[in-house]
mmCIF file of C-alpha atoms and ligand atoms in Angstrom:
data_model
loop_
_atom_site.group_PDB
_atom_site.id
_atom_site.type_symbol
_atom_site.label_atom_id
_atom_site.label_comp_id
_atom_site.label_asym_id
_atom_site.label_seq_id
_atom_site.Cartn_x
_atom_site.Cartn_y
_atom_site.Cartn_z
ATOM 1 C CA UNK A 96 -14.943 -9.250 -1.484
ATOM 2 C CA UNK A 97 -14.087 -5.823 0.490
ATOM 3 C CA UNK A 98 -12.819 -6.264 3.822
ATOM 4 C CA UNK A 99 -11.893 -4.004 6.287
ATOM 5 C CA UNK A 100 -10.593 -3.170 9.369
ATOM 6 C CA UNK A 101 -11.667 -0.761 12.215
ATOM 7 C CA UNK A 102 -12.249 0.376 15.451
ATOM 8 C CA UNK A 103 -10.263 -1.473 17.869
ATOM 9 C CA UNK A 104 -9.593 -4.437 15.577
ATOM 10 C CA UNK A 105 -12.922 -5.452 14.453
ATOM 11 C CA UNK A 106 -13.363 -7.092 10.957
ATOM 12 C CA UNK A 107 -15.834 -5.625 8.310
ATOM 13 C CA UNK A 108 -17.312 -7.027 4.902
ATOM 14 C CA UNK A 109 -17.642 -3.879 2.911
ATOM 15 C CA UNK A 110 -20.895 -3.752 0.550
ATOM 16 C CA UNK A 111 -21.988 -0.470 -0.722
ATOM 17 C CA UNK A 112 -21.261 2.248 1.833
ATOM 18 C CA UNK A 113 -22.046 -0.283 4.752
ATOM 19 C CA UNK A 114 -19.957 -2.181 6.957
ATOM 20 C CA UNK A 115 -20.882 -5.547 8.330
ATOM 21 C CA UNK A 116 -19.253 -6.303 11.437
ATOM 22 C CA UNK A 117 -17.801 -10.131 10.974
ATOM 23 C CA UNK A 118 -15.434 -9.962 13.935
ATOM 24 C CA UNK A 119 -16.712 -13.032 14.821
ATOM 25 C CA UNK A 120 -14.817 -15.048 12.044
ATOM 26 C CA UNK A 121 -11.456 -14.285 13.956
ATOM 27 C CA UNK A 122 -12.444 -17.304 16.031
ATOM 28 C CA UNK A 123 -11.738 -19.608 13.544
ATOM 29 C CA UNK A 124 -7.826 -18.991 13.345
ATOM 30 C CA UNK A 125 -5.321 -21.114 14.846
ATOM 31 C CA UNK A 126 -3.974 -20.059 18.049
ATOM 32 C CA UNK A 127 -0.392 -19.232 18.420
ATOM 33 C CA UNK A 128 2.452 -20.083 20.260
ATOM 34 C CA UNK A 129 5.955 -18.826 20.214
ATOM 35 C CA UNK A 130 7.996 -18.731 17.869
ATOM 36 C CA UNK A 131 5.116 -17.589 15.744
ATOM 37 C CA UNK A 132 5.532 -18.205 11.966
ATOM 38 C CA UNK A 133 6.079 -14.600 9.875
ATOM 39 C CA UNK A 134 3.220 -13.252 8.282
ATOM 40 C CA UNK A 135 -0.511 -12.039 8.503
ATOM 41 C CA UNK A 136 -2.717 -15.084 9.784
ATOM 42 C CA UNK A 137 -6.052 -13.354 8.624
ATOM 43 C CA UNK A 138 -4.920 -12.884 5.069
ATOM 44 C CA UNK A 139 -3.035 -16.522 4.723
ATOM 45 C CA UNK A 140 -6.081 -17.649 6.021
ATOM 46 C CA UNK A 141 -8.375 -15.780 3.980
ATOM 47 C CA UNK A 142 -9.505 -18.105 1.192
ATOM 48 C CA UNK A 143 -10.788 -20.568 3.553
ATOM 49 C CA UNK A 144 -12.164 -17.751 5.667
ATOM 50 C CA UNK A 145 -14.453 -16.093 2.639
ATOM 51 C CA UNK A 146 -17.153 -18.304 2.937
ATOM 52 C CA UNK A 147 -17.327 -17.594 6.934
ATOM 53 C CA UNK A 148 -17.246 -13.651 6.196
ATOM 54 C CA UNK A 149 -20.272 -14.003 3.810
ATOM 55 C CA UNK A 150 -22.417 -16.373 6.100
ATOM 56 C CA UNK A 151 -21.525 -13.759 8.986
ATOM 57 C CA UNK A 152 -23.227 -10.813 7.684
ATOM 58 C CA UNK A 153 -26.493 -12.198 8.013
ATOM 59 C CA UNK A 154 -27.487 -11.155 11.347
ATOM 60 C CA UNK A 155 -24.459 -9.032 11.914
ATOM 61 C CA UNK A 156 -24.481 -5.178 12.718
ATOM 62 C CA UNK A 157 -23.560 -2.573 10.018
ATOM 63 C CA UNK A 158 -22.712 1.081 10.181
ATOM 64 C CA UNK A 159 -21.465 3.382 7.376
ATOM 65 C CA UNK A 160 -18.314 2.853 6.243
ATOM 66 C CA UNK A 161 -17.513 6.650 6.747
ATOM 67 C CA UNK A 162 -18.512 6.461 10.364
ATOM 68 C CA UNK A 163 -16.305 3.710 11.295
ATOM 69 C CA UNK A 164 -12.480 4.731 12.300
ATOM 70 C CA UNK A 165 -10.339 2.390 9.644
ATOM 71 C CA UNK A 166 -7.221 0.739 10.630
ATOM 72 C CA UNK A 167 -4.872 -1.001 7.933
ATOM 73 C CA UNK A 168 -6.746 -4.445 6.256
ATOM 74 C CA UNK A 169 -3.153 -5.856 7.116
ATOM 75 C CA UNK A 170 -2.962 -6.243 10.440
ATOM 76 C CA UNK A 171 0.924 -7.386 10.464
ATOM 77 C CA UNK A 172 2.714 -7.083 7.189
ATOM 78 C CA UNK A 173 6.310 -8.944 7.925
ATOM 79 C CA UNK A 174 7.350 -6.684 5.665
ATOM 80 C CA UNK A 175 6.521 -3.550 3.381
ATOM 81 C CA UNK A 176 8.774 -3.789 -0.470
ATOM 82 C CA UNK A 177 8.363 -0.636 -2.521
ATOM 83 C CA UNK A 178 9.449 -0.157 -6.179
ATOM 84 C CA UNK A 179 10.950 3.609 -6.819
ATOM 85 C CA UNK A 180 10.651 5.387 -9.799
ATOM 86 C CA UNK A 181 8.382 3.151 -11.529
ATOM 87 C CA UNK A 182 6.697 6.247 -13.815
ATOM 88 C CA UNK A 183 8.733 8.115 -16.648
ATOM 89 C CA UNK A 184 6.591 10.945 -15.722
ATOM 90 C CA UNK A 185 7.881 10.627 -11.820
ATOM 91 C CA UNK A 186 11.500 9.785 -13.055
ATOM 92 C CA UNK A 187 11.494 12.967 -15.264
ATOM 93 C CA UNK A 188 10.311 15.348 -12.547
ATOM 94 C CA UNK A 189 12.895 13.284 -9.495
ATOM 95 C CA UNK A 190 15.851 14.506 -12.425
ATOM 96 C CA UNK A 191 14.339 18.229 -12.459
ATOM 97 C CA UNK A 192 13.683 18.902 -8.589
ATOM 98 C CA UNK A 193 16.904 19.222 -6.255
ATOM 99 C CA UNK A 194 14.130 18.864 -3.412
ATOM 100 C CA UNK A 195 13.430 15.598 -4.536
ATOM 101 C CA UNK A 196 17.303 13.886 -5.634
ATOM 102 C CA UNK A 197 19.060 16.205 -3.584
ATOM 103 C CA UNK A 198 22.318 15.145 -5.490
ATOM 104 C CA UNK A 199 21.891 11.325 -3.364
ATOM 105 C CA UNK A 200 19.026 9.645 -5.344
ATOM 106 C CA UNK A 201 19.325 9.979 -9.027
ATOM 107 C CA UNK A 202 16.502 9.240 -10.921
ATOM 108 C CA UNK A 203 18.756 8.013 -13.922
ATOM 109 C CA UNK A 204 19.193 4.768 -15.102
ATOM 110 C CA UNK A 205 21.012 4.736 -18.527
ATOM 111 C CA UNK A 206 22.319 0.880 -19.483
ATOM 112 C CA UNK A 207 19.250 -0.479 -17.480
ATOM 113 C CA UNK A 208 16.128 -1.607 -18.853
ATOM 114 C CA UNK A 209 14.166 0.332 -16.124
ATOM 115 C CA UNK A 210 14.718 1.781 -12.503
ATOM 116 C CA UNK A 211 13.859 -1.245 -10.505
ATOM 117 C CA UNK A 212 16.313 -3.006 -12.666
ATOM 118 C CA UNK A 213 19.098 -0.530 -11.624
ATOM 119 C CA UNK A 214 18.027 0.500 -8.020
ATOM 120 C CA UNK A 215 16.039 -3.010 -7.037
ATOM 121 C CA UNK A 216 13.215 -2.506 -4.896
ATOM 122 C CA UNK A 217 13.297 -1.228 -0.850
ATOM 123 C CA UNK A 218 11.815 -1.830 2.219
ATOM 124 C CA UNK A 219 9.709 0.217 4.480
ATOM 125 C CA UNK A 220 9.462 -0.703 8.038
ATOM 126 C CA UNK A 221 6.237 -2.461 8.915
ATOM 127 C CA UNK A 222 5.512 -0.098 11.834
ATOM 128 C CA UNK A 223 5.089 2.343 9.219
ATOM 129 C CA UNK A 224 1.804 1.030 8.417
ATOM 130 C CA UNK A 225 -1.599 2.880 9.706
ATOM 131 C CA UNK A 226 -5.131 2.888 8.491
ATOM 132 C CA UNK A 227 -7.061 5.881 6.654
ATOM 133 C CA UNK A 228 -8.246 6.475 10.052
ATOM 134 C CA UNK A 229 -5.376 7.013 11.773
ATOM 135 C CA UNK A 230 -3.753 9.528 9.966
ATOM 136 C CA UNK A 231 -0.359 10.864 9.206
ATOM 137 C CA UNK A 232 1.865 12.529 11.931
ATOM 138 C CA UNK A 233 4.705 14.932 10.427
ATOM 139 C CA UNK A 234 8.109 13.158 11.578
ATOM 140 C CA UNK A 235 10.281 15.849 10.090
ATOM 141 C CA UNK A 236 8.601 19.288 10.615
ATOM 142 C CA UNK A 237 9.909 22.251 8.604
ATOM 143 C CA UNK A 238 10.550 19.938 5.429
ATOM 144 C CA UNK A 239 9.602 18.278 2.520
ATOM 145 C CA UNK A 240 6.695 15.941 3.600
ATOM 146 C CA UNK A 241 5.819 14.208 0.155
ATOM 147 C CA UNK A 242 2.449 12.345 -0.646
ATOM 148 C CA UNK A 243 3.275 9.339 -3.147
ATOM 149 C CA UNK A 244 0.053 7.650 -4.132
ATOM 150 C CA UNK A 245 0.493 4.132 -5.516
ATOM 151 C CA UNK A 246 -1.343 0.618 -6.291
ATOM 152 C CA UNK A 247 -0.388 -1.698 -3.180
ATOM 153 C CA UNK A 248 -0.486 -5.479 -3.746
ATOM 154 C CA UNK A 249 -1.570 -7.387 -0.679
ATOM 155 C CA UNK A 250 0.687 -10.907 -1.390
ATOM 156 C CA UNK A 251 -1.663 -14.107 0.048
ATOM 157 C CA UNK A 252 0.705 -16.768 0.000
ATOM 158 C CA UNK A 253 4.795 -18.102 1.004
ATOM 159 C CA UNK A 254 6.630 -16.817 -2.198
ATOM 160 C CA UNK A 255 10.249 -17.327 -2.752
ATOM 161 C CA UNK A 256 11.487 -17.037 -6.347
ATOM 162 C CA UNK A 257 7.987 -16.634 -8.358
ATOM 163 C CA UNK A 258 7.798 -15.957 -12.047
ATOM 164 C CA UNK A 259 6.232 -13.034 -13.519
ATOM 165 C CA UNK A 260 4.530 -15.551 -15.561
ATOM 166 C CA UNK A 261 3.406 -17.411 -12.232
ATOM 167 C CA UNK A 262 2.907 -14.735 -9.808
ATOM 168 C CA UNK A 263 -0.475 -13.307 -9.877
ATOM 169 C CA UNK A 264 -2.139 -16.371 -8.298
ATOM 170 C CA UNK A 265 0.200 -15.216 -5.351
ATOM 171 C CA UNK A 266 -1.994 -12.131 -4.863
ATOM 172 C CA UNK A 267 -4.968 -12.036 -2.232
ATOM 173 C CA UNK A 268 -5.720 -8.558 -2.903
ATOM 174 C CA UNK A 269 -5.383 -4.967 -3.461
ATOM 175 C CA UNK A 270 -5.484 -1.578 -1.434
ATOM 176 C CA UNK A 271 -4.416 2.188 -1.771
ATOM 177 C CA UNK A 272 -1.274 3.311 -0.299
ATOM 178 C CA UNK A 273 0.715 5.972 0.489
ATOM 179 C CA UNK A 274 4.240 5.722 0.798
ATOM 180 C CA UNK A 275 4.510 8.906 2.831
ATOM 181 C CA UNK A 276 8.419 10.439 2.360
ATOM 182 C CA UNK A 277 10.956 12.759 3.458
ATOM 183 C CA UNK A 278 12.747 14.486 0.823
ATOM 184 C CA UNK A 279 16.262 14.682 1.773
ATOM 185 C CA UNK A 280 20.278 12.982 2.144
ATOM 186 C CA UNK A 281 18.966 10.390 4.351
ATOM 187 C CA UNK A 282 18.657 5.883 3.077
ATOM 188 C CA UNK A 283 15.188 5.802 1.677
ATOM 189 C CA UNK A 284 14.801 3.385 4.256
ATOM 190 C CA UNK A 285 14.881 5.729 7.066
ATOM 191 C CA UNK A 286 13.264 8.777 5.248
ATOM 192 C CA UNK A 287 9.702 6.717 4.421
ATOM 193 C CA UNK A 288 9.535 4.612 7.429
ATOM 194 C CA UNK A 289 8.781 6.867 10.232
ATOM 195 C CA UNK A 290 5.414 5.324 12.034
ATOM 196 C CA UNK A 291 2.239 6.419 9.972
ATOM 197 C CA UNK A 292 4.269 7.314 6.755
ATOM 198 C CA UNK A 293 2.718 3.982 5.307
ATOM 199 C CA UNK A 294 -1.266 4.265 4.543
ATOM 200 C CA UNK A 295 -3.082 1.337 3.443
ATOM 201 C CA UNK A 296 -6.688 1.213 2.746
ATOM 202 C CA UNK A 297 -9.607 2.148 2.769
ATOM 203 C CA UNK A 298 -9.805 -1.543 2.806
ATOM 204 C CA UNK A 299 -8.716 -4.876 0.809
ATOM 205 C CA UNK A 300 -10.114 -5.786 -2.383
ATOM 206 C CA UNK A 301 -10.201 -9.496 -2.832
ATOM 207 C CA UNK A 302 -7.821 -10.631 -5.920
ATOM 208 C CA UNK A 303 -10.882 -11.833 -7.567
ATOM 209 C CA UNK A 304 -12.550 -8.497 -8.208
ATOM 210 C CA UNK A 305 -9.458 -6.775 -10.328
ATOM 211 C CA UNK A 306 -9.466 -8.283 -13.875
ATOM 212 C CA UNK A 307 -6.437 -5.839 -13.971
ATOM 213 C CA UNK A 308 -4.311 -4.233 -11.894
ATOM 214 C CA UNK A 309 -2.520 -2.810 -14.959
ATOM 215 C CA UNK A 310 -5.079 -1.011 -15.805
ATOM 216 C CA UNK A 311 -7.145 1.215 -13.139
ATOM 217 C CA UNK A 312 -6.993 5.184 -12.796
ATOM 218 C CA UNK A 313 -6.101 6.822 -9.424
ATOM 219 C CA UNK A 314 -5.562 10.235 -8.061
ATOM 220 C CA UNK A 315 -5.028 12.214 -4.927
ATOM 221 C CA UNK A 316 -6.341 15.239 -3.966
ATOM 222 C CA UNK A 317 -4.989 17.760 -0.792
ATOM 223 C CA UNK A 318 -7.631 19.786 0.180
ATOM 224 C CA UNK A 319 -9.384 19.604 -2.423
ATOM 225 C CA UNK A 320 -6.354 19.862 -5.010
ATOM 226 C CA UNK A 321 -5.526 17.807 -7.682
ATOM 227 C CA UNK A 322 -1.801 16.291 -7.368
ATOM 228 C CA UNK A 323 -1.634 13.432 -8.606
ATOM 229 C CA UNK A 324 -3.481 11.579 -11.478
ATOM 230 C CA UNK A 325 -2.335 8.418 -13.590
ATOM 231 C CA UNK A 326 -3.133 5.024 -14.795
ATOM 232 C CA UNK A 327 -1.395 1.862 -13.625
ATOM 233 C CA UNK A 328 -0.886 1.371 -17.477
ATOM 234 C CA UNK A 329 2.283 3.386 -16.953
ATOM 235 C CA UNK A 330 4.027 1.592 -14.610
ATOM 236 C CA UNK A 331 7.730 0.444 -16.142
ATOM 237 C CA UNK A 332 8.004 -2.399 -14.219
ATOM 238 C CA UNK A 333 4.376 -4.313 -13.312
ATOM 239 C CA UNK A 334 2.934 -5.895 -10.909
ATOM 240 C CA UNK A 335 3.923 -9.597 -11.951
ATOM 241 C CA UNK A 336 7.703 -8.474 -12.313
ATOM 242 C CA UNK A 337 7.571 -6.585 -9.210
ATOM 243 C CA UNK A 338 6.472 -9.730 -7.978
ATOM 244 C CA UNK A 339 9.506 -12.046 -9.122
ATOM 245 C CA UNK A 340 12.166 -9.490 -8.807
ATOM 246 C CA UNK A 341 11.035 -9.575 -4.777
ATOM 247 C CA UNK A 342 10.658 -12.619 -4.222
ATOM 248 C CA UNK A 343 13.943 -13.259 -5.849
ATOM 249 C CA UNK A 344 15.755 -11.831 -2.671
ATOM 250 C CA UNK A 345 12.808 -12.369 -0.041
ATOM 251 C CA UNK A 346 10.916 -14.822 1.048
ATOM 252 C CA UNK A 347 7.031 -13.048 0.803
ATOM 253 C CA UNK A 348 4.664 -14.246 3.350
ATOM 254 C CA UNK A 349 1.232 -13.900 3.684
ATOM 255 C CA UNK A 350 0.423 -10.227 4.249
ATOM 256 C CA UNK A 351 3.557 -8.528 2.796
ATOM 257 C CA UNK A 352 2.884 -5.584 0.722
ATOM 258 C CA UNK A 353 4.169 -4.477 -2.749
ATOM 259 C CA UNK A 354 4.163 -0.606 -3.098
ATOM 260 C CA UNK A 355 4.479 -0.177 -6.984
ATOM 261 C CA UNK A 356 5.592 3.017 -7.304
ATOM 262 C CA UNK A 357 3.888 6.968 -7.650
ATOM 263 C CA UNK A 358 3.535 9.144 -10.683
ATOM 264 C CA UNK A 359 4.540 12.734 -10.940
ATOM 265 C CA UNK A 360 2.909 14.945 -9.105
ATOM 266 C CA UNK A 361 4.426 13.905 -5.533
ATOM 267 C CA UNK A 362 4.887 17.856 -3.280
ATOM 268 C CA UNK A 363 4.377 18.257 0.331
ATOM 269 C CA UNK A 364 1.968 18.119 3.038
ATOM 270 C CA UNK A 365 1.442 19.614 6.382
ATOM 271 C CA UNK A 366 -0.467 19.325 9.401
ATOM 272 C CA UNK A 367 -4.309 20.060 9.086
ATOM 273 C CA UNK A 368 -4.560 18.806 5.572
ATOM 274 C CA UNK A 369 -6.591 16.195 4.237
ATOM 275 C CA UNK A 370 -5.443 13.803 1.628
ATOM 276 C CA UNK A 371 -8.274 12.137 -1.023
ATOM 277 C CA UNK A 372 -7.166 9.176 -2.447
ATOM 278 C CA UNK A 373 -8.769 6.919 -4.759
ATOM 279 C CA UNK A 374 -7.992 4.070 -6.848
ATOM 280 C CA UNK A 375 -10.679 2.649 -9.690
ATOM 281 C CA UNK A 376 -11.989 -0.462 -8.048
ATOM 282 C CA UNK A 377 -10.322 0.133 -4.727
ATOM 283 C CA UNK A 378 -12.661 2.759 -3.469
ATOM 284 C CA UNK A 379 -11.801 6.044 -1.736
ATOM 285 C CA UNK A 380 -10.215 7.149 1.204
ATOM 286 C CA UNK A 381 -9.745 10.451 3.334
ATOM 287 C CA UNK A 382 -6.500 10.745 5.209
ATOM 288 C CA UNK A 383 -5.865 13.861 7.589
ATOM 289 C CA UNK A 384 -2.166 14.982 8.607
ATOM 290 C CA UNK A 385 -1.257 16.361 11.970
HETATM 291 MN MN1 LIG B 58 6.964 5.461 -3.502
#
């Protein structure tokens, strides 16, 4: 199942290039009083929900998926966790370009079994997050504004110190996103967390429809030019391990998002472009700077 967000909040079953407006399902979730639990309701929710999205589309309006203005399918991630350097090809060019290390974040990782195992993962702040229809705004005019295409896990249930072995049944779904960054001195934490420079979308794919999230092609185009193209075949660390390694130190709830990490090919953008991403199985998604 495809499900997106858009417009001013409204809820869409994705099918082909149509969206079927099942706002109406939102009824069905718990109202909430203060203090209100951490995570995404929708997506903790969802399983029980899926049967309520299908029955809604009968009788329910569509328009074109490319007509509607898409907001993130999280509504309210208690957190965003992204791995770095998770591509040999990414870690080689981070050790070649001064833009990119700028003698702070060293790519290197000899006596480690992998970068995530020397660096750990990070967090981006969750009012980073936007839809594909809300765009990127430039924080830091004049520098190094860096697309980073990567696989995003969508986690659907409480998680707290989850074995690789375990942890896929802890996934509701998948999305593209773009961990938008700053190239510079600054904590990674403050250079990719600047509101929009976290893009999820076009929309969630249920868990159910990715026999393997190890294994799909993606790219991004600017304008029309290739950037960046890989397979998640190549990640060092997967998604299972990304999985245990965060939950190890958090506790995921429903909603949190897993960025796994861009290949080579991350360089800048500026305002008046238009990014094309694409994952296999995740659809496509158009995403204009300003
Ligand atoms: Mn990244």
């Amino acid at each position: 199942m495809r499900i997106c967000r858009y417009d001013e909040g409204r809820i869409g079953l994705v099918e082909g290039d149509l969206v079927y407006d099942v706002t109406a399902v939102k009824d069905r979730l718990p109202a909430l009083a203060w203090p209100v639990p951490p995570g995404d309701l929708f997506i903790e929710r969802l399983e029980e929900l899926k049967p309520a999205i299908q029955a809604a589309k009968a009788g329910a309006s569509s328009r074109r998926l490319s007509e509607v203005r898409l907001l993130s399918p999280v509504a309210t991630p208690s957190k965003v966790i992204a791995a770095p350097l998770n591509y040999h090809a990414h870690v080689d060019e981070s050790l070649a370009d001064a833009q990119i290390h700028n003698n702070v974040h060293i790519a290197h990782y000899e006596g480690f079994k992998s970068p995530v195992a020397k660096f750990g993962v990070f967090l981006k702040a969750a009012t980073s997050v936007v839809g594909a229809g809300e765009g990127v705004k430039i924080a830091f005019p004049g520098r190094r504004n860096d697309h980073e295409v990567e696989l995003a896990v969508v986690i659907g249930r409480r998680a707290k110190d989850v074995a690789a072995a375990d942890a896929m049944s802890y996934v509701a779904g998948y999305c593209i996103g773009l961990d938008m960054t700053v190239r510079g001195t600054e904590d990674r934490s403050y250079r990719k967390s600047a509101d929009t420079y976290t893009v999820l979308g076009p929309y969630l794919v249920t868990a159910d429809e990715i026999a393997d999230p190890g294994n799909l092609d993606f790219s991004i185009e600017v304008n029309g030019e290739p950037r960046q193209r890989a397979n998640t075949r190549d990640l060092i660390t997967g998604v299972a391990e990304l999985i245990e390694v965060a939950s190890h130190v958090y506790t995921l709830y429903p909603g949190d998002v897993i960025l796994t990490g861009t290949p080579e090919g991350v360089n800048t953008v500026k305002p008046g472009d238009v990014m094309h991403a694409r994952i296999q199985g995740l659809g496509e998604m158009d995403v204009a700077v300003r």
